Tab-separated table of C-alpha atoms in Angstrom:
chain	number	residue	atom	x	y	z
T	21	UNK	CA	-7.537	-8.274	11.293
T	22	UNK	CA	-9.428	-5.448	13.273
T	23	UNK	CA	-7.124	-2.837	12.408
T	24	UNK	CA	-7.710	-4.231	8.507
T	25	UNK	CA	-11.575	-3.241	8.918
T	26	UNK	CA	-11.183	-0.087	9.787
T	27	UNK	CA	-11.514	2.547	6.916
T	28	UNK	CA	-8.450	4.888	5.985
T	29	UNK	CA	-5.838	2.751	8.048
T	30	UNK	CA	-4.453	0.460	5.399
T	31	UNK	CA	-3.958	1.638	1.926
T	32	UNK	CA	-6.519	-0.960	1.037
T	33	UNK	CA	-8.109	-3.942	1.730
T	34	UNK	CA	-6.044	-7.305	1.178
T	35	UNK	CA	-8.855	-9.446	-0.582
T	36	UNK	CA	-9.233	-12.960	0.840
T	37	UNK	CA	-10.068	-14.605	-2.870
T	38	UNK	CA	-7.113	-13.582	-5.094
T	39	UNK	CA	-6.424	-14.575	-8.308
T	40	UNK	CA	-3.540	-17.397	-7.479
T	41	UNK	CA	-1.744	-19.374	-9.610
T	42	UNK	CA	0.940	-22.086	-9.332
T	43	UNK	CA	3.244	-22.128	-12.692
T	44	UNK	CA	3.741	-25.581	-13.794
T	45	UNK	CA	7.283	-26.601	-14.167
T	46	UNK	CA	9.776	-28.219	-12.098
T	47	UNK	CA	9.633	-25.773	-9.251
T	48	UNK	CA	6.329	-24.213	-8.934
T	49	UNK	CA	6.585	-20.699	-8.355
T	50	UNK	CA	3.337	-19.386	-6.561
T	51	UNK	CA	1.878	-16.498	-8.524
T	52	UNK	CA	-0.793	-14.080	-7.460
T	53	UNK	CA	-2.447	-10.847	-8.219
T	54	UNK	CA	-1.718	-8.091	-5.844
T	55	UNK	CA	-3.013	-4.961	-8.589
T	56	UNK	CA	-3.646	-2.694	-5.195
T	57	UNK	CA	-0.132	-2.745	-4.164
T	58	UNK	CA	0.734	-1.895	-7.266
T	59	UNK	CA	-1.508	1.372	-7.378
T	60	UNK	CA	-1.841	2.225	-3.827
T	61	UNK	CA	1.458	2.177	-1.921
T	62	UNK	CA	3.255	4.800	-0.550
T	63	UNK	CA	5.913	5.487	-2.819
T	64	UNK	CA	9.361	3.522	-2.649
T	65	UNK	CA	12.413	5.691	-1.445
T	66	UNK	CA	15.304	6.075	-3.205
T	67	UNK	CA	18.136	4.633	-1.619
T	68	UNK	CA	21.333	4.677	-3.050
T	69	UNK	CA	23.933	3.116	-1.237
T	70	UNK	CA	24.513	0.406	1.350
T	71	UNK	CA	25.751	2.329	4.416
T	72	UNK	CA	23.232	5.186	3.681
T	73	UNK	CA	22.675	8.477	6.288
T	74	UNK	CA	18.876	8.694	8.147
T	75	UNK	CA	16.874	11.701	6.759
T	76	UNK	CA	14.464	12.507	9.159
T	77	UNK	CA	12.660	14.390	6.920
T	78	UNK	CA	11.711	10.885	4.680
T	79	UNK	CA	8.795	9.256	5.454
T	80	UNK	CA	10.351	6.607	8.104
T	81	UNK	CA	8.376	4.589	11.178
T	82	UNK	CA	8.445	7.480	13.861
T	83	UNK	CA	5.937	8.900	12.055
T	84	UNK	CA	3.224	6.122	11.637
T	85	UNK	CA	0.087	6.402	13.484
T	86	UNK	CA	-0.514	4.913	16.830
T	87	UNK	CA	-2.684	2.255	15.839
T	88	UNK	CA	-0.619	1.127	13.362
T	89	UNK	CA	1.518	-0.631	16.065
T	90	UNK	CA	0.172	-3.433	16.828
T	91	UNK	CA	2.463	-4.205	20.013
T	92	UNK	CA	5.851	-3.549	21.517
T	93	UNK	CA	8.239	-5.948	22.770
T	94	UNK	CA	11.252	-5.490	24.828
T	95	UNK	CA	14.133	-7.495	24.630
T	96	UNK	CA	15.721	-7.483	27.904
T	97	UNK	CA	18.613	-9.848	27.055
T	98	UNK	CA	19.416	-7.902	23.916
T	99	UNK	CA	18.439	-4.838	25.304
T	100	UNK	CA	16.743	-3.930	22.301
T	101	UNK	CA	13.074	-2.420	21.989
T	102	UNK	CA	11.054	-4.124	18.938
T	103	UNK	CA	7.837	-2.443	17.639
T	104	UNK	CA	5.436	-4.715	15.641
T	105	UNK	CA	3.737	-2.370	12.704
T	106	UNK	CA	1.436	-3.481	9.834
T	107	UNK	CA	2.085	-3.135	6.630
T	108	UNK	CA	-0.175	-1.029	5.225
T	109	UNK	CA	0.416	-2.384	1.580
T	110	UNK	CA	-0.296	-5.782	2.619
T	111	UNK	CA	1.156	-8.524	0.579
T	112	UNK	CA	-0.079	-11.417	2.667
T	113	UNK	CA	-2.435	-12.143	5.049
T	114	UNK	CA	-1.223	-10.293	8.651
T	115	UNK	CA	2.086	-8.581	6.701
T	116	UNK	CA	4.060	-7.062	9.945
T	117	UNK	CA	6.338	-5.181	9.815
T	118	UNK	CA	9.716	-6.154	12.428
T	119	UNK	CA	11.084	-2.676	13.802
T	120	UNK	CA	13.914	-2.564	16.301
T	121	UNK	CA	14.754	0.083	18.268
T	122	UNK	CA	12.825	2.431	15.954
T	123	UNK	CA	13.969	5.643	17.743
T	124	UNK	CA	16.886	5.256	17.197
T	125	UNK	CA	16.968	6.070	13.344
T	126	UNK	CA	18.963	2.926	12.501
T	127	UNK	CA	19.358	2.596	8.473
T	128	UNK	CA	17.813	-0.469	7.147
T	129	UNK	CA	21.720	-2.303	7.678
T	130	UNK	CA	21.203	-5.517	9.454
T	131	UNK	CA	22.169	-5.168	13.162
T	132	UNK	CA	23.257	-8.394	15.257
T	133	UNK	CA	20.574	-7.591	17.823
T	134	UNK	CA	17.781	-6.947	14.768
T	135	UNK	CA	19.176	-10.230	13.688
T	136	UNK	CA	19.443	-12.504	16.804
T	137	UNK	CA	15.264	-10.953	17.300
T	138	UNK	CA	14.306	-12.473	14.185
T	139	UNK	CA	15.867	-15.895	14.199
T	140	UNK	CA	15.064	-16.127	18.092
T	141	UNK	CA	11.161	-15.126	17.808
T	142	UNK	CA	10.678	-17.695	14.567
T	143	UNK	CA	12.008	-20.450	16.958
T	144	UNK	CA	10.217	-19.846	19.637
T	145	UNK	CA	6.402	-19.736	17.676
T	146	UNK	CA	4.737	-22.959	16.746
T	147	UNK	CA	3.860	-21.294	13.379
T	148	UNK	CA	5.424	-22.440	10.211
T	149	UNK	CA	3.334	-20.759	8.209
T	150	UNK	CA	4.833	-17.222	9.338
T	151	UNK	CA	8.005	-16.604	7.269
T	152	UNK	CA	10.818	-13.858	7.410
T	153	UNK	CA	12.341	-11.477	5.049
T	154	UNK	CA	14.711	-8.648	4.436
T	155	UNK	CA	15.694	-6.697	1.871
T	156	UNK	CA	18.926	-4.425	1.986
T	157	UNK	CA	19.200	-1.227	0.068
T	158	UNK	CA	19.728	-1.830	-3.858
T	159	UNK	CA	17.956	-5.225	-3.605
T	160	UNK	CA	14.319	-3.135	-3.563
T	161	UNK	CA	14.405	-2.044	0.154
T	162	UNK	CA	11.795	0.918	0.088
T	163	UNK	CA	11.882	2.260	3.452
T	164	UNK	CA	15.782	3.884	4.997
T	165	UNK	CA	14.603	2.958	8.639
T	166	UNK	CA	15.834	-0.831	9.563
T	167	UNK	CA	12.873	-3.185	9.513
T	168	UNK	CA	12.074	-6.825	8.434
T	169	UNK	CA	9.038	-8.402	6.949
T	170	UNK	CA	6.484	-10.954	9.080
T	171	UNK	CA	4.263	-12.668	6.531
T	172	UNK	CA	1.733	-15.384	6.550
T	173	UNK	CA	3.254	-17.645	3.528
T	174	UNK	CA	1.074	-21.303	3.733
T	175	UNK	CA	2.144	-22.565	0.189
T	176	UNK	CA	4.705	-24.739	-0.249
T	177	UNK	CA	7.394	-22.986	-1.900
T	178	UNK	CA	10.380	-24.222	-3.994
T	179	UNK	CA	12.660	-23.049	-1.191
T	180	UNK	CA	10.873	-25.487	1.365
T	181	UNK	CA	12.187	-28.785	-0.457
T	182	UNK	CA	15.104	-26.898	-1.975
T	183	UNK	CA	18.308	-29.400	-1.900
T	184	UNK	CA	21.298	-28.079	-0.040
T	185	UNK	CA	25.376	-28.586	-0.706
T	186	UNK	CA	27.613	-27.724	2.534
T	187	UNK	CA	29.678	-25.243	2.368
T	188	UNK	CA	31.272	-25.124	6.278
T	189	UNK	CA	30.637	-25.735	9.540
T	190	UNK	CA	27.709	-28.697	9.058
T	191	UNK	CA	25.212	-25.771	8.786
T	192	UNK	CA	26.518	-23.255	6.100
T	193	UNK	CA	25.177	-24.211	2.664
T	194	UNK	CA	24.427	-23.050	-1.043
T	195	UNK	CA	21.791	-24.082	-2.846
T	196	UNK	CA	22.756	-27.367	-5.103
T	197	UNK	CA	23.489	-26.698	-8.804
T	198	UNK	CA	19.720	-27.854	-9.687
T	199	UNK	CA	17.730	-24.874	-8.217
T	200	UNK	CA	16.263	-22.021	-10.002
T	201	UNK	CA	18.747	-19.003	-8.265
T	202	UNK	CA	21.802	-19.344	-5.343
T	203	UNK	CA	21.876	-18.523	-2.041
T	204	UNK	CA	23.592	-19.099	1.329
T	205	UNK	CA	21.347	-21.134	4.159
T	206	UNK	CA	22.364	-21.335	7.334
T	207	UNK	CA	20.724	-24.067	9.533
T	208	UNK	CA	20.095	-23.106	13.140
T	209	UNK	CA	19.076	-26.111	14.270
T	210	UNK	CA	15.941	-26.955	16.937
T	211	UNK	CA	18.553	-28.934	19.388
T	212	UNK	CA	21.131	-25.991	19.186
T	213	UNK	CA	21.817	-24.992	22.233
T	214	UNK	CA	22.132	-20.668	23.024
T	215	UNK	CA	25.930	-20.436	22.383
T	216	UNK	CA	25.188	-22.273	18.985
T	217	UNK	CA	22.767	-19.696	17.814
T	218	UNK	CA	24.705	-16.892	19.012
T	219	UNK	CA	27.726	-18.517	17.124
T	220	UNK	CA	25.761	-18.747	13.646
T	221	UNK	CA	23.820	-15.396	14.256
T	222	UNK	CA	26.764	-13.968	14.562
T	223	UNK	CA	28.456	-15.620	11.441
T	224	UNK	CA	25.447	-14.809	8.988
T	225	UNK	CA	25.839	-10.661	10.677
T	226	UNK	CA	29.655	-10.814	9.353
T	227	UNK	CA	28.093	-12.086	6.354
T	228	UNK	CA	25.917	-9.325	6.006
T	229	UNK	CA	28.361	-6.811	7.026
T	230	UNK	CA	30.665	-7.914	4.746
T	231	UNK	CA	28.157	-7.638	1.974
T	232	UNK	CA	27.353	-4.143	2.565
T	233	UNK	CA	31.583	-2.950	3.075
T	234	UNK	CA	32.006	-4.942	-0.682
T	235	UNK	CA	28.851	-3.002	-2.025
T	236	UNK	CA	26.704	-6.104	-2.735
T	237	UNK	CA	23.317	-6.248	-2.080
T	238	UNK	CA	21.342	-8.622	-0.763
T	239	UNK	CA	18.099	-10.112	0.704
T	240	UNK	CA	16.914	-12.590	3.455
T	241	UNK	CA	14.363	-14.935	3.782
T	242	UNK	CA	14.240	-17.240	7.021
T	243	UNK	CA	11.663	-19.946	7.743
T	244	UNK	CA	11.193	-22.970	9.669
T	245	UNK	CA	11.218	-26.745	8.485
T	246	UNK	CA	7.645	-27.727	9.111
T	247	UNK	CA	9.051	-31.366	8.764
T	248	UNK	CA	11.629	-30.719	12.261
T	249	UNK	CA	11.335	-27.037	13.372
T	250	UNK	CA	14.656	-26.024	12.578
T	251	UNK	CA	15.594	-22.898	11.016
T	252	UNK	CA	16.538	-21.776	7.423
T	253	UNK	CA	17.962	-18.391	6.947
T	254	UNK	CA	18.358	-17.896	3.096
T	255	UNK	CA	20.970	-14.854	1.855
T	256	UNK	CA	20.523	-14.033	-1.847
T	257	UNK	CA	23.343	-11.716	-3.360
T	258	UNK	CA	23.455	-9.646	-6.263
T	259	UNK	CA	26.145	-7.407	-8.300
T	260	UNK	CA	23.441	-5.291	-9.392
T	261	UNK	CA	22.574	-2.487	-7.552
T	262	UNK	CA	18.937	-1.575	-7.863
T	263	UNK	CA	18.246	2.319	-6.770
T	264	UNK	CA	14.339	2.606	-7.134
T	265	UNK	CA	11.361	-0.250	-7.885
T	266	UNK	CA	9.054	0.026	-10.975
T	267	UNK	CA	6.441	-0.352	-8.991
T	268	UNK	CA	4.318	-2.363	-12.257
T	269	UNK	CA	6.980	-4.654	-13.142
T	270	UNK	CA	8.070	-7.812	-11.882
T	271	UNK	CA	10.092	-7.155	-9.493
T	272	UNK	CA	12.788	-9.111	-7.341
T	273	UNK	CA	12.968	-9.055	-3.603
T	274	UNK	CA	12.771	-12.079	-1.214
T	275	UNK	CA	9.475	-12.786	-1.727
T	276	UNK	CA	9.951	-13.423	-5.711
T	277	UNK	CA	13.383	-15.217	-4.670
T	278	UNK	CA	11.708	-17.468	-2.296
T	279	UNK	CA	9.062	-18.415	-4.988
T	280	UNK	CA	6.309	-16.248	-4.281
T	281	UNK	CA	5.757	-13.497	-6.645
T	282	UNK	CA	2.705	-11.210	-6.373
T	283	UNK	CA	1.632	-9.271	-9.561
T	284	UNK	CA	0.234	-6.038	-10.656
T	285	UNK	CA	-2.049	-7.503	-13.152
T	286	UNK	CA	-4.256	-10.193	-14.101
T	287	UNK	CA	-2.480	-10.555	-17.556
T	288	UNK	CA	0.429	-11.332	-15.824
T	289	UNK	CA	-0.857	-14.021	-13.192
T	290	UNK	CA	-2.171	-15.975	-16.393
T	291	UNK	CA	0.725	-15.735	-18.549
T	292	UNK	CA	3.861	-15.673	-16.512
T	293	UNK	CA	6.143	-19.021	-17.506
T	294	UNK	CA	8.678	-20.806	-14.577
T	295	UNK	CA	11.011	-20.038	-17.819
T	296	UNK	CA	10.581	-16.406	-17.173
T	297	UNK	CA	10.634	-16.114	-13.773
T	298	UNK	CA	13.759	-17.897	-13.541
T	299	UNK	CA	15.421	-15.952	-16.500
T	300	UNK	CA	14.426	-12.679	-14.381
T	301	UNK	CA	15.598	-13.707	-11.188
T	302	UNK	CA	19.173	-14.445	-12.917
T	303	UNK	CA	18.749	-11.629	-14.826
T	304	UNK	CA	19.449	-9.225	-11.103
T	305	UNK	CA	21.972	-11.961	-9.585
T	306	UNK	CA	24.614	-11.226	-11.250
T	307	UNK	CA	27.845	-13.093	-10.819
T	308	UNK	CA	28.731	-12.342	-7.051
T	309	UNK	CA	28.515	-15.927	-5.578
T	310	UNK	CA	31.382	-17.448	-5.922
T	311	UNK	CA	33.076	-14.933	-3.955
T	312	UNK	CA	30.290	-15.170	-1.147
T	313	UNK	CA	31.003	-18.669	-0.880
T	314	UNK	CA	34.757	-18.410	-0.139
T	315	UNK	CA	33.414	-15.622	2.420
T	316	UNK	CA	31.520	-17.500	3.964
T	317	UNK	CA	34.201	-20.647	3.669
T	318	UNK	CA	36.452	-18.054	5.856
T	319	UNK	CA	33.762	-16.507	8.193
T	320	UNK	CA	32.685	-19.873	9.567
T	321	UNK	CA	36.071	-21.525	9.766
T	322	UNK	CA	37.120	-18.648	11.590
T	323	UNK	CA	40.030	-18.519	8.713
T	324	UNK	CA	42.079	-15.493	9.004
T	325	UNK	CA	39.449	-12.831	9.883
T	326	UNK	CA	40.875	-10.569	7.924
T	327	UNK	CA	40.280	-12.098	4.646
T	328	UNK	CA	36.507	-11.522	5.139
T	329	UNK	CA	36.778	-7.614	4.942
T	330	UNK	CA	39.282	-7.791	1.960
T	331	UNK	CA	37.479	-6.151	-1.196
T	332	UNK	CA	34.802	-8.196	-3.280
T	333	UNK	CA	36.087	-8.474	-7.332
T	334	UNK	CA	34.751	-10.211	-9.882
């Protein structure tokens, strides 16, 4: 909040009263106006494939300034080195940005140390407001250097009460047939032990992996129960690769697929319908899930391990 008062280092100031709406329906999608983003980001790269090569010469975070980094952690165990940036396009309240190992110029491809960061630092903070996402190349990442989001979400969201249907394992689910978009979740639970959260880390990275080998991309949203402190980490899939954002129209990245959706205008915040959020959101799935599910079927019941890198068809 010190860094967001001083002029010149964020591309503008996140206001504190924003025009926020929630749309009435049976999920209750949290709307609200974000015009700045819009107007004042830095503009998205284009990124056109899942396993793309680091250009050093695109804008990417060994180039921010100093003070943009707020802190650096190192993870012994994991041997990794995590640098804490803000966002300087804020969408929420204290918007961080998760870097690992940022000299190394890893492409943003989930890594299983990146990974087993993430899910670790969420369960070890008595903060369920702070959530997690990712979003991979084609699914409206906008930087080629690996990062995830940190973001202060306090609503309730539809994915928070969001009804679950196993899939394997007792913590591999999809979404049941009565939400509003599908997804994986994976429950690491409070009581797991460190060999279970290495075990389901490790499943959700094969996941992931095998995602980006069958061309699908996909986002990531993790958060904790406030009702028992366990973990959710949510994998959304789509067919439809999507090379560059329009950076005025409603666009779909974890955020919107979790069930908040900042807008560009104030137009928008008024009008938008649960009708058309939920026809938009379908609109960039695709039909890539049932194959994700038998992937996921085979990944956790350790299944012939070769059947998880065979091809993805429709």
């Amino acid at each position: 909040m010190q860094l967001h008062e001083m002029p010149g280092l964020f591309a503008y100031q996140l206001r504190e009263e924003r025009l926020k709406r929630q749309l009435p329906g049976r999920y209750g999608f949290h709307v609200e106006l974000n015009a700045d983003r819009s107007l004042k980001r830095r503009a998205p790269q284009i990124i056109d494939n899942l396993n793309p090569k680091f250009k050093p010469q695109q804008f990417n975070f060994n180039k921010v300034d100093g003070q943009e980094v707020l802190l650096i952690i190192d993870d012994l165990k994991d041997k990794c080195e995590i640098q804490m940036i803000i966002n300087k396009s804020p969408l929420t309240k204290y918007h961080t940005l998760i870097c690992p190992d940022v000299k190394k110029n890893l492409v943003q491809r989930v890594t299983l140390k990146s990974l087993a960061f993430c899910i670790n630092f969420l369960r070890n903070i008595e903060e369920p407001n702070m959530r997690m996402g990712y979003n991979s190349p084609g699914a409206l990442a906008s930087v080629n250097h690996l990062h995830f989001h940190l973001l202060d979400m306090p609503q309730e969201l539809y994915i928070d009460k969001v009804n679950l249907q196993e899939i394997a394992g007792g913590y591999a689910y999809r979404l049941n047939k009565e939400s509003p978009t599908e997804a994986v979740c994976f429950v690491v639970l409070a009581k797991d032990d460190e060999q279970q959260v290495l075990e389901k880390v490790q499943n959700i990275h094969k996941l992931t992996e095998w995602l980006c080998n069958n061309k699908l991309p996909h986002n990531m949203f993790i958060t904790q129960q406030k009702n028992s402190n366990d973990l959710r980490v949510f994998v959304f899939v789509r067919d439809k690769f999507c090379v560059s954002k329009d950076v005025t129209a409603f666009n779909v990245g974890f955020c919107e697929l979790a069930g908040f959706i900042p807008l560009s205008d104030e137009d928008k915040v008024n009008n938008l319908t649960e009708q058309k959020v939920i026809e938009r959101i379908r609109s960039v799935t695709g039909n890539a899930y049932d194959a994700v599910y038998d992937q996921v079927q085979h990944i956790v019941n350790g299944t012939d391990q070769s059947l998880w890198q065979q091809p993805f068809t429709l």
